[in-house]
Amino acid sequence: ELSGIYSYLLMTAGVDAVETGCEGKDMYHAWTIVTINGDAYHIDSTWGLRSYKDQPIDLTYFMMSDKARIEDGFYLDTLTLEALHDPCRTEFEVVIPATNEKYENFRGATLDSINMDKNIIRFTTPKKASLLKYED
């Protein structure tokens, strides 16, 4: 249910978003696909949650490419879009390629801070602290 709510909140903020899901190695799982400046990305609001209040926010599942999502064990050839639900259809051909790897440096990183005025995200990777100025 989190991916549907997250997709709805993004859409109300003007972000092109849709809930999606597919089969994984041992499960069916849902998440959100967003399109920013013509490029699609996967965002998994479920796996991105913190387990504890004082735990840092994990950015691993934010703005992922298809390649990263497949590395997490999902078969994107079974991708479905919940917005296209039709009880009379049993198959949907869904192709939303997420090939841009611009944000791959978020994998394994945790959020430190966001400066919305200057469009800056500060985050820490397992190796070092990093800074990303975003234009989107």
Coordinates of C-alpha atoms in Angstrom, one line a residue:
E1 CA 0.0 0.0 0.0
L2 CA 2.9 2.4 0.5
S3 CA 3.8 2.6 -3.1
G4 CA 0.2 3.6 -4.1
I5 CA 0.1 6.3 -1.4
Y6 CA 3.6 7.5 -2.3
S7 CA 2.7 7.6 -6.0
Y8 CA -0.4 9.6 -5.2
L9 CA 1.5 12.1 -3.0
L10 CA 4.1 12.6 -5.8
M11 CA 1.3 13.2 -8.4
T12 CA -0.3 15.8 -6.1
A13 CA 3.1 17.5 -6.0
G14 CA 3.3 17.6 -9.8
V15 CA 5.6 14.6 -10.3
D16 CA 4.8 12.1 -13.0
A17 CA 4.5 8.9 -10.9
V18 CA 2.7 5.5 -11.1
E19 CA 2.6 2.5 -8.9
T20 CA 4.2 -0.6 -10.4
G21 CA 5.1 -4.1 -9.4
C22 CA 6.4 -7.4 -10.5
E23 CA 7.6 -10.8 -9.5
G24 CA 10.9 -11.1 -7.6
K25 CA 12.9 -14.1 -6.8
D26 CA 10.7 -15.1 -3.8
M27 CA 7.9 -12.5 -3.9
Y28 CA 5.6 -10.1 -5.7
H29 CA 6.5 -6.5 -4.7
A30 CA 5.2 -3.0 -5.6
W31 CA 7.0 0.3 -5.9
T32 CA 6.8 3.6 -7.8
I33 CA 8.2 4.6 -11.2
V34 CA 8.7 8.4 -11.6
T35 CA 9.6 10.3 -14.7
I36 CA 11.8 13.4 -14.2
N37 CA 12.9 15.4 -17.2
G38 CA 11.9 12.6 -19.5
D39 CA 13.9 9.9 -17.6
A40 CA 12.2 7.2 -15.6
Y41 CA 13.5 5.9 -12.3
H42 CA 12.3 3.3 -9.7
I43 CA 11.7 4.4 -6.1
D44 CA 10.9 1.8 -3.5
S45 CA 9.3 3.6 -0.6
T46 CA 8.8 0.3 1.3
W47 CA 12.4 -0.8 1.3
G48 CA 13.6 2.8 1.8
L49 CA 11.9 3.0 5.2
R50 CA 13.9 3.4 8.4
S51 CA 13.6 0.6 10.9
Y52 CA 14.3 2.9 13.9
K53 CA 13.7 6.6 14.6
D54 CA 17.4 7.5 14.9
Q55 CA 18.5 5.4 11.9
P56 CA 19.6 7.4 8.8
I57 CA 17.4 7.4 5.7
D58 CA 18.7 4.8 3.2
L59 CA 18.9 6.2 -0.4
T60 CA 19.7 2.8 -2.0
Y61 CA 16.1 2.5 -3.3
F62 CA 15.7 6.1 -4.5
M63 CA 16.0 7.0 -8.2
M64 CA 17.1 3.5 -9.3
S65 CA 17.7 2.4 -12.9
D66 CA 16.4 -0.9 -14.3
K67 CA 19.8 -2.4 -13.9
A68 CA 19.8 -1.6 -10.2
R69 CA 16.3 -3.0 -9.8
I70 CA 17.3 -6.2 -11.5
E71 CA 20.3 -6.5 -9.3
D72 CA 17.9 -6.4 -6.4
G73 CA 16.3 -9.6 -7.8
F74 CA 13.3 -8.4 -9.8
Y75 CA 12.2 -9.6 -13.2
L76 CA 11.2 -6.5 -15.0
D77 CA 9.7 -8.5 -17.9
T78 CA 6.7 -9.1 -15.6
L79 CA 6.2 -5.4 -14.8
T80 CA 2.6 -4.3 -14.3
L81 CA 1.1 -0.9 -13.7
E82 CA -1.7 -0.7 -11.2
A83 CA -3.2 2.3 -12.9
L84 CA -3.9 0.0 -15.9
H85 CA -6.0 -2.5 -13.9
D86 CA -8.7 -4.1 -16.1
P87 CA -10.4 -7.2 -14.7
C88 CA -11.1 -8.4 -18.3
R89 CA -7.4 -8.4 -19.3
T90 CA -4.9 -11.0 -18.1
E91 CA -1.8 -9.5 -19.7
F92 CA -0.4 -6.0 -20.0
E93 CA 2.6 -5.0 -22.1
V94 CA 4.3 -2.3 -20.0
V95 CA 7.6 -0.7 -21.2
I96 CA 8.9 2.2 -19.1
P97 CA 12.7 2.0 -19.5
A98 CA 14.7 3.4 -16.6
T99 CA 18.1 3.4 -18.2
N100 CA 19.6 6.6 -16.8
E101 CA 22.1 5.8 -14.1
K102 CA 22.6 9.5 -12.9
Y103 CA 21.7 8.6 -9.3
E104 CA 23.5 5.3 -9.0
N105 CA 25.8 6.9 -6.4
F106 CA 22.8 6.8 -4.0
R107 CA 23.1 3.0 -3.8
G108 CA 24.4 2.2 -0.3
A109 CA 24.2 5.9 0.7
T110 CA 22.4 7.5 3.6
L111 CA 20.9 11.0 3.6
D112 CA 22.6 13.7 5.6
S113 CA 20.7 16.8 4.5
I114 CA 18.8 18.6 1.7
N115 CA 19.1 22.3 0.9
M116 CA 16.0 23.0 -1.2
D117 CA 17.0 26.7 -1.8
K118 CA 20.4 25.7 -3.4
N119 CA 19.3 22.3 -4.8
I120 CA 21.9 20.4 -2.9
I121 CA 21.7 16.9 -1.4
R122 CA 24.4 15.8 1.1
F123 CA 24.8 12.1 1.6
T124 CA 27.2 9.6 2.9
T125 CA 28.3 6.5 1.0
P126 CA 30.0 3.6 2.8
K127 CA 33.4 5.1 1.7
K128 CA 33.0 8.9 2.1
A129 CA 30.6 11.9 2.4
S130 CA 29.4 13.2 -0.9
L131 CA 27.6 16.2 -2.3
L132 CA 25.2 16.3 -5.3
K133 CA 23.9 19.5 -6.8
Y134 CA 20.7 18.5 -8.6
E135 CA 19.1 20.4 -11.5
D136 CA 15.8 18.6 -11.6

